[in-house]
Amino acid sequence: MARIISIFQALSLALLAAGSSVKLTIPSENGNATSGMLYGLMYEDINFSGDGGLYAELIRNRALQGPEPDLTAWRTHGSGVTLNVDTTEPLSDALPNVLRVDISPTATGKVGFSNEGYWGMSVDTNQYKASFYIKGDYKGDVELSLRSDIDGTVFSTKSVAVRANDEWKKYTTRFTPSAAAPNANNTFTILFDAEKVRGKSLYFNLISLFPKTWSNSGTNGLRVDLAEAIDEIGGKFLRFPGGNNLEGQSPPYWWKWNETLGDLINRPAYPGPWGYVNTLGLGLIEYMRWADLMDLEPILGVYAGLYLDGTVVPEEDLAPYVQSALDELEFLTGPVDTKWGAVRASLGYPKPWKIQYVEIGNEDNLWGGLPSYQEYRFDMFNEAIKAKYPDITIIASTPEITGTPAGTWVDYHRYDKPDHLTTYFDQFDNWDRQHPVLVGEVAVIAPNEPNKPEVEWTPGALRLAYPSMIGTVAESIFLMGSTAYAPGFQNLNSYQWVPDLISYTADPADTTLSISYYLQKLFAQNVGETTVPVETTEPFRPLFWSATYSKKHREYYVKLANYNGTSTDITVEIPALKGGKATFTSLSAPNGHSYNSPRNVTSKWTVTDIPKAGKGWTVKLDNLMIGVLKIQK
Ligand SMILES: *[C@@H]1O[C@H](CO)[C@@H](O)[C@H](O)[C@H]1NC(C)=O
Ligand SMILES: *[C@@H]1O[C@H](CO)[C@@H](O)[C@H](O)[C@H]1NC(C)=O
Ligand SMILES: *[C@@H]1O[C@H](CO)[C@@H](O)[C@H](O)[C@H]1NC(C)=O
Ligand SMILES: *[C@@H]1O[C@H](CO)[C@@H](O)[C@H](O)[C@H]1NC(C)=O
Ligand SMILES: *[C@@H]1O[C@H](CO)[C@@H](O)[C@H](O)[C@H]1NC(C)=O
Ligand SMILES: *[C@@H]1O[C@H](CO)[C@@H](O)[C@H](O)[C@H]1NC(C)=O
């Protein structure tokens, strides 16, 4: 009996699957305007996404920065040397701690020290730029090398003739390794002649090594493969510098924009809230250049008086922070004859930038921040910025605030499980239109079943290690729903803790574009200027869809997702269209639990030409598949 039932079930399922089809009709190319800002990125330095990530610097702990400086990533090379953190010979006000190398009276040969990078460093055959500051009694060669930490193979050496004395001196050099290293297990080593400094100490600081950087991002620029991956998404905006990293853990640390400028020697440490000290090498100007080079609209987050430990700046003390935000805007946008515009020009950027969006704070509903945000913090910033910059769109950092002036946007964040996220498909339908929404952060971070980890779990936390296929389908549904209403603009994901949009190590071969990354790219590259109606007799679920039209490109984009349904033929008809050339780009993976991890990409990105058959175009959408049917007029 049981057997018969199961055969019957199998048969009926098969029939259902075979017969599954849905017709979608797009009656018109007219619709509501879609935001011109779909989609974008939220960025903050977290999990070494800046230092040790996108910021191309290879030397970790290059200036022993931070309130508790240590020798992380440094070690001696050769015998007769010891390394110390020294605070008596500051390099600058911003960089008070330096590396002191003591050389024993009996040391011989070439000795020195090495840096391990951010868990290794990749060596390729492009040009590197190295620099360091030195102080002490030494006249002779200093030898810089990139070498294997496994067998000592030297991939590159460069000698610098140094004449050091009791003043700090900077040396800069360039070199090109003759061979690439097979892996990232390499160090950068600095050696000198022991006999010339026996029994003495040499001081070093701000030891820096940059590989070739992305595009024209320059000598303080971005890591090639990661920047390329971000650029290829084709997003429209960049929200920075956070995120919690803007706010800081506790007084007096918040992301002070004015301390991220100019020569690296003037950039102090910022003990960010994510467990490591930010070098601030990726500073305000570097962010603006990043936005420029990738043609992204900057959304500037300004610090609004809330620390993550719950400390709130009282009303009577808030004015200087408001002034700091005004100064920041003047720095970025002011003519060169303004105080801060002149500072910008002096740093080599006479041309003002344009800032159209400013977000006041970050998640000010958390850590007990809402009452003060509601009562005075938001208003003080908003009024001061609006008074001076009436055309700037102000974004409140939480939809929980009430009574903000019409035209104020709100930043909406959601971290969720797949099933639950899909229930937000139509949540923006009834959104208050006076307060457009920026979906600043959205991601599936945990699996549906708490006891059945879909992928790997972060120890002790309900977190996916990598975005899963089912999670990505849920994200696509959320995003389609919000496109239909056209909230301000949105990003699907951000650099978070885990899971991450892009994962990487020091070795570019490990760089992993997650399934979520591909969704972001798929959607960002297929978005029209109007959201067009879609007629059908089918209800949403398990299939979801939305459609936009681009007058500029004369293209329709029909976004589709299948969340726990059967394989379904979807036919799209556009009666007004006589001809029409269509392609279907789909994103899929072996199953809902699948994910991409280093050197193990399981997702598939497939592009197929779809001929017109009868009145429309038919595509097959399998379970847990996301697709975009692009139809050219
Ligand atoms: C190289 O690998 C060894 C062995 O796994 C490890 O101890 C060492 O820290 C690695 N070095 C770098 C620079 O990654
Ligand atoms: C990323 O940072 C968070 C917050 O500090 C930490 O809990 C998590 O373990 C980190 N994850 C990785 C993969 O380093
Ligand atoms: C940067 O600005 C903050 C806030 O105005 C101020 O407290 C700090 O001293 C400034 N830093 C420098 C180096 O001027
Ligand atoms: C356009 O907006 C109106 C009013 O907000 C809404 O009722 C309608 O469904 C929207 N049209 C589309 C195609 O989304
Ligand atoms: C979809 O399937 C997954 C995995 O089989 C399950 O965890 C989830 O609850 C299902 N959700 C819905 C809405 O059917
Ligand atoms: C590749 O990833 C899948 C999950 O998508 C996992 O099941 C599989 O074990 C991984 N393969 C290897 C060789 O790590």
XYZ file of C-alpha atoms and ligand atoms in Angstrom:
717
model
C 0.000 0.000 0.000
C 2.662 2.430 1.048
C 4.504 1.638 -2.126
C 1.497 2.292 -4.321
C 0.883 5.619 -2.647
C 4.413 6.672 -3.176
C 4.307 5.783 -6.869
C 1.065 7.679 -7.190
C 2.557 10.673 -5.426
C 5.609 10.586 -7.608
C 3.414 10.461 -10.699
C 1.188 13.305 -9.693
C 4.179 15.422 -8.749
C 5.739 14.702 -12.098
C 2.527 15.656 -13.867
C 2.286 18.836 -11.891
C 5.868 19.683 -12.683
C 5.437 18.969 -16.357
C 2.263 20.978 -16.568
C 3.478 23.908 -14.492
C 3.255 27.095 -16.464
C 2.488 30.712 -15.816
C 1.680 33.552 -18.178
C 2.728 37.118 -17.404
C 1.514 39.964 -19.585
C 3.005 43.410 -19.668
C 0.252 45.634 -21.067
C 2.198 48.856 -21.242
C 5.608 50.388 -21.019
C 4.241 53.113 -18.763
C 4.548 52.869 -15.032
C 5.835 54.555 -11.939
C 9.340 55.904 -11.963
C 11.923 53.553 -10.536
C 14.644 55.138 -8.478
C 17.644 56.122 -10.550
C 19.781 54.772 -7.750
C 19.120 51.049 -7.854
C 21.304 49.383 -6.575
C 24.311 50.181 -4.445
C 26.770 49.327 -1.771
C 27.067 50.001 1.891
C 30.653 49.957 3.000
C 32.448 50.044 6.302
C 35.722 48.712 7.599
C 34.662 45.471 9.287
C 36.398 42.092 9.362
C 39.435 43.738 7.790
C 37.419 44.728 4.746
C 39.332 48.011 4.494
C 42.685 47.475 6.175
C 43.708 44.001 5.024
C 41.045 44.040 2.331
C 40.096 46.648 -0.209
C 42.792 49.050 0.960
C 45.775 47.637 -0.854
C 48.427 48.178 1.846
C 50.235 44.872 2.442
C 51.966 45.689 5.722
C 49.920 44.957 8.799
C 50.450 47.141 11.858
C 52.590 49.447 9.735
C 52.847 52.175 12.368
C 52.076 50.336 15.617
C 48.922 52.390 15.882
C 46.367 52.312 18.638
C 46.047 52.871 22.369
C 47.605 49.465 23.056
C 50.346 49.162 20.465
C 51.982 45.790 20.036
C 54.168 43.871 17.630
C 51.366 42.065 15.793
C 52.611 40.803 12.402
C 56.252 41.719 13.119
C 59.053 39.326 13.900
C 62.814 39.324 13.899
C 64.922 37.980 11.061
C 68.363 36.634 11.876
C 69.882 36.424 15.315
C 70.981 39.153 17.666
C 68.019 41.478 17.142
C 65.023 42.204 19.340
C 61.929 44.213 18.525
C 60.186 46.636 20.857
C 57.378 49.139 20.840
C 58.988 52.475 21.604
C 57.096 55.575 22.666
C 60.024 57.912 23.263
C 60.828 58.709 19.634
C 57.480 59.643 18.073
C 57.386 59.953 14.303
C 54.577 62.529 14.460
C 51.734 63.606 16.738
C 49.526 61.097 14.976
C 52.059 58.265 15.076
C 53.666 58.294 18.518
C 54.640 54.608 18.681
C 57.546 53.308 16.697
C 59.416 50.075 16.131
C 62.738 49.957 17.951
C 65.183 47.331 16.785
C 67.937 46.574 19.274
C 71.049 44.977 17.800
C 73.217 42.940 20.133
C 76.945 43.714 20.410
C 77.722 40.341 18.870
C 75.314 40.338 15.940
C 76.791 39.573 12.522
C 75.731 39.518 8.908
C 72.395 40.721 7.637
C 69.770 41.022 10.324
C 66.439 42.748 10.629
C 62.772 41.998 10.776
C 59.789 40.830 8.758
C 56.128 41.607 8.422
C 53.589 38.835 7.862
C 51.015 41.044 6.228
C 47.351 40.387 6.810
C 47.814 36.620 7.103
C 50.347 36.552 4.339
C 50.835 38.630 1.241
C 50.529 37.866 -2.396
C 53.544 38.408 -4.665
C 53.073 39.059 -8.372
C 55.285 40.526 -11.071
C 53.814 43.994 -11.089
C 55.593 46.974 -9.610
C 55.547 47.467 -5.837
C 56.089 50.682 -3.958
C 57.785 50.455 -0.581
C 58.510 53.189 1.935
C 59.677 53.497 5.514
C 60.902 55.999 8.035
C 64.176 55.376 9.813
C 66.087 57.067 12.607
C 69.403 56.078 14.229
C 73.066 55.881 13.481
C 73.303 53.847 10.302
C 74.988 54.430 6.976
C 74.729 51.587 4.557
C 72.332 49.497 2.572
C 68.921 48.478 3.769
C 67.682 45.477 1.858
C 63.988 45.025 1.207
C 62.739 41.644 0.103
C 59.634 39.603 -0.513
C 60.246 36.014 0.476
C 58.451 32.770 1.025
C 57.633 32.010 4.637
C 57.693 28.318 3.842
C 61.116 27.771 2.274
C 62.725 31.198 2.273
C 62.655 31.626 -1.512
C 63.359 35.262 -2.297
C 61.093 36.655 -5.000
C 62.486 40.118 -4.989
C 65.201 42.171 -3.320
C 65.872 45.841 -3.470
C 68.704 47.692 -1.783
C 68.222 51.204 -0.557
C 71.268 53.295 0.331
C 70.413 54.778 3.709
C 72.145 57.581 5.591
C 70.212 57.635 8.828
C 70.824 59.944 11.773
C 68.935 61.262 14.756
C 66.223 62.852 12.608
C 63.442 60.773 11.098
C 64.031 60.266 7.374
C 61.748 58.763 4.790
C 62.916 56.409 2.048
C 60.765 55.362 -0.873
C 61.575 52.866 -3.552
C 59.932 50.810 -6.266
C 60.737 47.312 -7.399
C 59.301 44.574 -9.562
C 59.640 40.936 -8.527
C 61.037 38.737 -11.258
C 58.796 35.852 -10.269
C 55.366 35.509 -8.714
C 54.973 33.482 -5.528
C 52.938 30.291 -5.781
C 50.873 31.218 -2.708
C 50.387 34.043 -0.232
C 52.589 32.609 2.495
C 55.187 35.337 2.151
C 56.727 38.094 4.217
C 58.213 41.489 3.584
C 61.664 41.622 5.139
C 63.916 44.547 5.973
C 67.574 43.714 6.577
C 70.611 45.789 7.400
C 74.258 45.215 8.154
C 74.596 44.131 11.798
C 78.243 45.100 12.081
C 77.395 48.733 11.407
C 74.950 49.056 14.309
C 76.127 46.531 16.860
C 75.101 47.364 20.385
C 72.772 50.118 19.192
C 69.154 50.632 18.250
C 67.501 51.619 15.019
C 64.008 53.076 14.884
C 61.531 52.414 12.117
C 57.970 53.471 11.474
C 55.219 53.751 8.877
C 56.597 50.860 6.895
C 54.436 50.547 3.847
C 54.247 48.297 0.815
C 51.754 48.723 -1.949
C 51.282 46.395 -4.898
C 49.833 47.685 -8.142
C 46.460 49.207 -7.263
C 43.145 49.194 -9.032
C 42.549 51.464 -12.004
C 43.868 54.886 -11.164
C 43.402 54.588 -7.458
C 47.044 55.503 -7.003
C 49.731 54.744 -4.469
C 47.319 54.765 -1.533
C 44.730 52.886 -3.531
C 42.532 49.825 -3.749
C 43.313 46.131 -4.147
C 42.869 45.130 -7.760
C 40.732 41.986 -7.616
C 38.364 43.227 -4.907
C 37.846 46.641 -6.474
C 37.259 44.991 -9.830
C 34.605 42.725 -8.344
C 32.813 45.668 -6.754
C 33.040 47.717 -9.920
C 31.595 44.889 -11.978
C 28.393 44.886 -9.962
C 27.533 48.102 -11.745
C 25.849 49.689 -8.722
C 24.751 53.275 -8.439
C 25.706 54.423 -4.945
C 28.209 53.985 -2.154
C 27.192 54.568 1.448
C 30.179 55.085 3.745
C 31.999 55.081 6.183
C 29.504 52.967 8.102
C 27.842 51.309 9.701
C 28.975 50.930 13.239
C 32.444 51.947 12.174
C 31.155 55.505 11.833
C 29.883 55.540 15.392
C 32.761 54.091 17.346
C 32.595 51.851 20.374
C 32.938 54.437 23.140
C 34.148 58.001 23.700
C 36.328 59.538 22.379
C 36.466 57.291 19.339
C 34.254 57.922 16.350
C 35.175 58.163 12.683
C 36.689 61.656 12.741
C 36.804 62.543 9.065
C 39.318 65.328 9.688
C 41.843 62.788 10.960
C 41.694 60.678 7.811
C 43.246 63.280 5.514
C 46.568 64.012 3.925
C 49.916 62.355 4.384
C 49.682 59.042 6.212
C 52.061 60.433 8.807
C 49.223 62.675 9.980
C 46.604 59.983 10.330
C 46.276 58.703 13.872
C 44.840 55.396 14.920
C 41.119 54.871 15.087
C 40.251 51.926 17.321
C 37.162 50.940 15.363
C 34.331 48.987 16.967
C 35.066 45.759 15.123
C 37.993 44.615 17.192
C 40.933 46.154 15.360
C 42.579 49.498 14.913
C 41.828 51.284 11.627
C 44.920 52.800 10.047
C 42.688 55.431 8.424
C 44.656 54.914 5.238
C 41.266 54.525 3.623
C 40.125 58.018 4.485
C 37.505 60.466 3.319
C 39.323 61.399 0.125
C 40.034 57.764 -0.695
C 36.306 57.029 -0.349
C 35.405 59.939 -2.611
C 37.925 58.821 -5.216
C 36.547 55.308 -5.030
C 33.045 56.658 -5.650
C 34.340 58.794 -8.527
C 36.282 56.010 -10.191
C 33.319 53.628 -10.065
C 30.801 56.332 -10.896
C 28.898 55.785 -7.647
C 26.737 58.411 -5.941
C 28.209 59.035 -2.502
C 25.905 58.734 0.501
C 27.848 60.325 3.280
C 27.244 59.085 6.805
C 27.990 61.770 9.417
C 28.562 60.972 13.063
C 25.514 61.955 15.112
C 26.493 61.653 18.764
C 25.746 58.018 19.585
C 28.427 55.517 20.579
C 27.843 51.790 20.445
C 28.258 51.461 24.207
C 25.120 53.562 24.515
C 26.862 56.821 25.391
C 24.940 59.739 23.905
C 26.326 63.246 23.539
C 23.980 65.484 25.564
C 22.106 68.269 23.819
C 24.221 71.035 25.336
C 27.434 69.387 24.102
C 26.309 68.420 20.619
C 27.018 71.686 18.752
C 30.700 70.910 17.973
C 29.684 67.606 16.404
C 27.124 69.368 14.241
C 29.831 71.848 13.291
C 32.130 68.967 12.403
C 29.513 67.641 9.955
C 29.154 71.116 8.429
C 32.926 71.388 8.139
C 33.022 67.990 6.465
C 30.494 69.148 3.893
C 32.458 72.343 3.344
C 35.614 70.316 2.986
C 34.015 68.175 0.303
C 31.885 70.706 -1.521
C 33.097 74.205 -0.618
C 34.865 76.552 -3.035
C 38.602 76.900 -2.506
C 38.137 80.250 -0.786
C 36.279 78.668 2.130
C 38.264 77.499 5.136
C 37.790 73.797 4.523
C 37.624 74.080 0.744
C 41.119 75.538 0.962
C 42.283 72.570 3.013
C 40.923 70.239 0.338
C 42.696 72.203 -2.376
C 45.932 72.074 -0.397
C 45.684 68.292 -0.491
C 45.553 68.338 -4.273
C 41.798 68.428 -4.846
C 40.800 71.952 -5.825
C 37.640 70.821 -7.592
C 34.743 70.508 -5.152
C 32.834 67.261 -4.999
C 29.084 67.096 -5.101
C 27.237 65.606 -2.136
C 23.520 65.069 -2.614
C 22.762 62.641 0.203
C 23.742 62.790 3.827
C 22.738 60.200 6.389
C 22.629 61.385 9.973
C 24.208 58.699 12.097
C 23.758 54.978 11.815
C 21.025 52.788 13.304
C 20.231 55.415 15.919
C 17.323 53.283 17.103
C 19.808 50.910 18.730
C 21.806 51.049 21.970
C 19.203 53.270 23.590
C 19.790 55.979 20.996
C 16.230 56.534 19.828
C 14.921 58.976 22.477
C 17.795 61.431 22.004
C 17.721 60.986 18.219
C 14.023 61.729 18.239
C 14.282 64.619 20.689
C 17.273 66.629 19.526
C 20.065 64.808 17.729
C 18.364 64.361 14.371
C 16.881 67.863 14.409
C 20.095 69.643 15.288
C 21.975 68.025 12.413
C 19.082 68.237 9.997
C 18.384 71.915 10.608
C 22.021 72.956 10.435
C 22.687 71.020 7.232
C 19.453 72.076 5.548
C 20.093 75.738 6.435
C 23.397 75.691 4.623
C 22.717 73.010 2.019
C 18.981 73.098 1.221
C 19.372 70.801 -1.789
C 20.933 67.935 0.114
C 18.584 65.042 0.788
C 18.754 64.094 4.435
C 18.420 60.468 5.429
C 17.404 59.516 8.961
C 19.226 56.409 10.112
C 16.088 54.613 11.269
C 12.449 54.363 10.160
C 11.510 54.429 13.839
C 11.915 58.186 14.044
C 8.683 60.171 13.687
C 7.796 63.730 12.757
C 10.706 64.425 10.435
C 10.044 66.994 7.692
C 8.486 65.686 4.471
C 11.178 64.738 2.023
C 13.396 63.273 4.714
C 14.391 59.771 3.767
C 14.774 56.861 6.126
C 17.342 54.098 6.049
C 15.852 50.650 6.454
C 17.911 47.631 7.523
C 16.899 44.025 7.699
C 18.926 40.941 8.532
C 16.817 37.855 8.373
C 16.215 34.201 7.605
C 15.072 33.232 4.105
C 11.415 32.345 4.794
C 10.813 35.423 6.879
C 12.484 37.782 4.453
C 10.124 36.691 1.659
C 7.144 37.851 3.738
C 8.395 41.413 3.276
C 7.817 41.229 -0.463
C 5.032 43.816 -0.460
C 5.869 45.743 2.683
C 6.671 48.967 0.877
C 3.279 49.097 -0.842
C 1.855 51.109 2.006
C 4.975 53.009 2.872
C 4.638 56.692 3.754
C 5.434 58.422 0.482
C 6.578 61.603 2.246
C 9.520 59.654 3.574
C 11.149 57.612 0.851
C 13.153 54.682 1.983
C 16.759 53.784 1.384
C 17.148 50.074 1.911
C 20.612 50.492 3.302
C 21.292 46.963 4.436
C 19.468 43.744 3.640
C 20.769 40.236 3.847
C 19.908 36.715 4.800
C 22.321 35.853 7.575
C 20.875 32.664 9.042
C 19.266 29.507 7.703
C 15.553 28.699 8.070
C 16.085 25.709 10.300
C 17.959 26.612 13.478
C 18.907 23.024 14.148
C 19.949 22.131 10.651
C 22.799 24.356 9.706
C 22.628 24.824 5.963
C 26.207 25.683 5.593
C 28.820 26.363 8.173
C 27.985 28.239 11.284
C 30.038 30.844 12.954
C 30.805 29.361 16.338
C 28.243 30.492 18.858
C 26.160 32.549 16.492
C 23.207 31.862 14.239
C 25.051 32.944 11.195
C 25.724 31.555 7.767
C 29.373 31.436 6.886
C 28.552 32.163 3.225
C 25.348 33.334 1.530
C 23.287 30.292 0.561
C 21.249 29.815 -2.579
C 17.897 29.793 -0.781
C 18.922 32.904 1.126
C 19.814 34.641 -2.101
C 16.445 33.737 -3.620
C 14.784 35.286 -0.568
C 16.880 38.429 -1.005
C 15.835 38.635 -4.632
C 12.166 38.475 -3.613
C 12.589 41.245 -1.061
C 14.311 43.390 -3.644
C 11.755 42.760 -6.359
C 9.004 43.743 -3.963
C 10.684 46.958 -3.074
C 11.376 47.789 -6.708
C 7.692 47.487 -7.455
C 7.027 50.314 -5.048
C 10.304 52.018 -5.945
C 11.746 53.055 -2.646
C 14.535 55.533 -2.842
C 17.263 53.098 -3.483
C 18.658 50.004 -1.993
C 21.522 47.697 -1.587
C 21.167 44.010 -1.233
C 24.041 43.487 0.940
C 27.039 45.001 2.456
C 30.336 44.024 3.769
C 29.157 42.528 7.003
C 30.596 40.207 9.488
C 29.464 36.923 7.966
C 28.142 36.083 5.500
C 30.006 38.408 3.190
C 29.272 39.514 -0.316
C 32.882 38.915 -1.241
C 35.255 36.727 0.760
C 38.973 36.806 0.361
C 42.359 36.166 1.888
C 45.758 37.626 1.110
C 45.831 35.274 -1.867
C 43.714 36.565 -4.770
C 43.073 32.957 -5.787
C 40.863 32.670 -2.684
C 38.665 35.611 -3.602
C 35.115 34.332 -3.612
C 32.120 36.040 -5.105
C 29.116 34.819 -3.153
C 25.775 33.843 -4.624
C 24.429 37.104 -3.183
C 27.109 38.967 -5.089
C 25.839 37.518 -8.343
C 22.295 38.504 -7.438
C 23.434 42.055 -6.828
C 25.157 42.120 -10.176
C 22.193 40.528 -11.936
C 19.736 43.061 -10.579
C 21.986 46.100 -10.767
C 22.652 45.475 -14.429
C 19.018 44.972 -15.338
C 17.003 47.871 -14.074
C 14.777 50.222 -16.002
C 13.559 53.715 -15.264
C 9.931 52.731 -14.810
C 8.274 49.887 -12.960
C 5.696 48.482 -15.348
C 2.523 46.559 -14.503
C 2.453 42.782 -14.863
C -0.914 41.059 -15.383
C -1.521 37.440 -14.539
C -4.103 35.195 -12.983
C -1.483 33.592 -10.742
C -0.883 34.718 -7.171
C 2.642 35.394 -5.972
C 4.367 32.488 -4.231
C 6.052 30.218 -4.954
C 6.872 32.365 -7.995
C 7.677 36.047 -7.701
C 8.179 38.622 -10.424
C 8.460 42.291 -11.169
C 9.211 44.187 -14.356
C 10.836 47.449 -15.319
C 11.291 49.240 -18.615
C 14.201 51.357 -19.766
C 13.331 53.971 -22.338
C 17.000 54.790 -22.631
C 17.984 51.248 -23.601
C 14.593 50.322 -25.113
C 14.567 47.203 -22.958
C 12.205 45.421 -20.603
C 13.602 43.523 -17.639
C 11.418 40.889 -16.059
C 12.844 39.682 -12.772
C 11.786 36.197 -11.685
C 12.336 33.986 -8.669
C 11.114 30.552 -7.688
C 10.990 29.945 -3.939
C 10.211 26.306 -3.162
C 8.088 25.760 -6.255
C 8.329 23.233 -9.051
C 10.099 23.824 -12.318
C 7.810 26.191 -14.200
C 7.546 27.483 -17.751
C 7.006 31.201 -17.618
C 5.739 32.934 -20.706
C 6.015 36.686 -20.915
C 3.860 38.513 -23.428
C 4.103 42.143 -24.403
C 1.213 42.716 -26.817
C 2.501 46.125 -27.927
C 5.769 44.615 -29.078
C 5.899 43.221 -32.590
C 9.403 41.729 -32.731
C 11.742 41.641 -29.798
C 15.027 39.947 -29.036
C 15.297 38.309 -25.631
C 17.980 36.865 -23.400
C 17.501 35.061 -20.128
C 20.170 35.296 -17.445
C 19.695 32.895 -14.595
C 21.378 32.280 -11.289
C 21.128 28.838 -9.759
C 23.019 26.327 -7.649
C 22.763 22.581 -6.988
C 20.385 23.118 -4.040
C 19.182 25.618 -1.479
C 22.026 24.844 0.869
C 24.666 25.487 -1.767
C 27.086 28.341 -1.343
C 30.268 29.633 -2.890
C 33.408 29.381 -0.813
C 37.090 29.853 -1.647
C 37.983 27.855 -4.756
C 34.573 26.199 -4.686
C 32.062 28.144 -6.718
C 28.854 26.139 -6.936
C 26.508 28.759 -8.364
C 25.842 28.972 -12.062
C 25.314 32.117 -14.101
C 23.779 31.198 -17.432
C 22.856 33.442 -20.330
C 20.548 32.038 -23.023
C 18.997 33.623 -26.096
C 15.248 33.117 -26.050
C 13.517 33.109 -29.429
C 10.015 34.485 -29.611
C 7.508 31.657 -29.883
C 3.915 32.568 -30.604
C 3.026 35.725 -28.747
C 5.813 35.709 -26.230
C 8.986 34.347 -24.772
C 9.065 31.271 -22.586
C 11.709 30.434 -20.035
C 11.987 27.580 -17.595
C 12.432 28.650 -14.009
C 13.541 25.796 -11.795
C 13.071 25.718 -8.058
C 15.378 28.146 -6.273
C 16.349 29.823 -9.505
C 16.532 33.560 -9.987
C 16.403 35.007 -13.473
C 16.051 38.134 -15.521
C 14.412 38.016 -18.928
C 15.653 40.978 -20.903
C 13.564 41.846 -23.925
C 14.892 44.374 -26.397
C 12.412 46.440 -28.325
C 52.981 30.414 6.506
O 52.493 29.138 6.892
C 52.952 28.717 8.178
C 52.488 27.285 8.369
O 51.113 27.185 8.163
C 52.428 29.658 9.254
O 52.900 29.287 10.515
C 52.901 31.056 8.927
O 52.343 31.979 9.845
C 52.499 31.449 7.521
N 53.066 32.754 7.227
C 52.366 33.729 6.645
C 53.101 34.988 6.382
O 51.200 33.605 6.333
C 34.084 39.480 11.873
O 33.919 40.432 12.888
C 32.954 40.098 13.854
C 32.808 41.281 14.763
O 34.028 41.651 15.297
C 33.417 38.838 14.594
O 32.436 38.486 15.554
C 33.586 37.728 13.588
O 34.108 36.598 14.205
C 34.503 38.129 12.463
N 34.459 37.125 11.442
C 35.519 36.704 10.798
C 35.279 35.678 9.754
O 36.630 37.151 11.030
C 38.937 66.530 14.369
O 37.665 67.020 14.674
C 37.202 66.684 15.967
C 35.782 67.168 16.076
O 35.660 68.476 15.664
C 38.125 67.296 17.003
O 37.704 66.913 18.285
C 39.523 66.805 16.757
O 40.417 67.429 17.635
C 39.957 67.088 15.327
N 41.228 66.462 15.095
C 42.282 67.144 14.713
C 43.548 66.379 14.538
O 42.246 68.342 14.509
C 2.186 52.843 -9.313
O 1.839 53.507 -8.127
C 0.473 53.400 -7.808
C 0.160 54.330 -6.669
O 1.145 54.306 -5.718
C 0.162 51.944 -7.493
O -1.196 51.779 -7.127
C 0.465 51.129 -8.721
O 0.285 49.755 -8.447
C 1.898 51.347 -9.175
N 2.135 50.684 -10.461
C 3.033 49.756 -10.622
C 3.143 49.176 -11.971
O 3.777 49.367 -9.726
C 11.375 26.108 1.637
O 12.216 24.985 1.741
C 13.174 25.058 2.784
C 14.147 23.913 2.670
O 13.532 22.779 2.249
C 12.471 25.120 4.109
O 13.394 25.259 5.145
C 11.552 26.318 4.122
O 10.848 26.384 5.336
C 10.598 26.289 2.947
N 9.845 27.515 2.946
C 8.652 27.645 2.423
C 7.981 28.971 2.581
O 8.104 26.746 1.807
C 31.703 22.949 -2.142
O 30.582 23.606 -1.577
C 29.470 22.763 -1.320
C 28.332 23.651 -0.823
O 27.903 24.484 -1.837
C 29.856 21.726 -0.288
O 28.749 20.865 -0.059
C 31.025 20.929 -0.843
O 31.431 20.023 0.133
C 32.162 21.851 -1.191
N 33.213 21.086 -1.850
C 34.466 21.139 -1.444
C 35.429 20.337 -2.249
O 34.802 21.805 -0.496
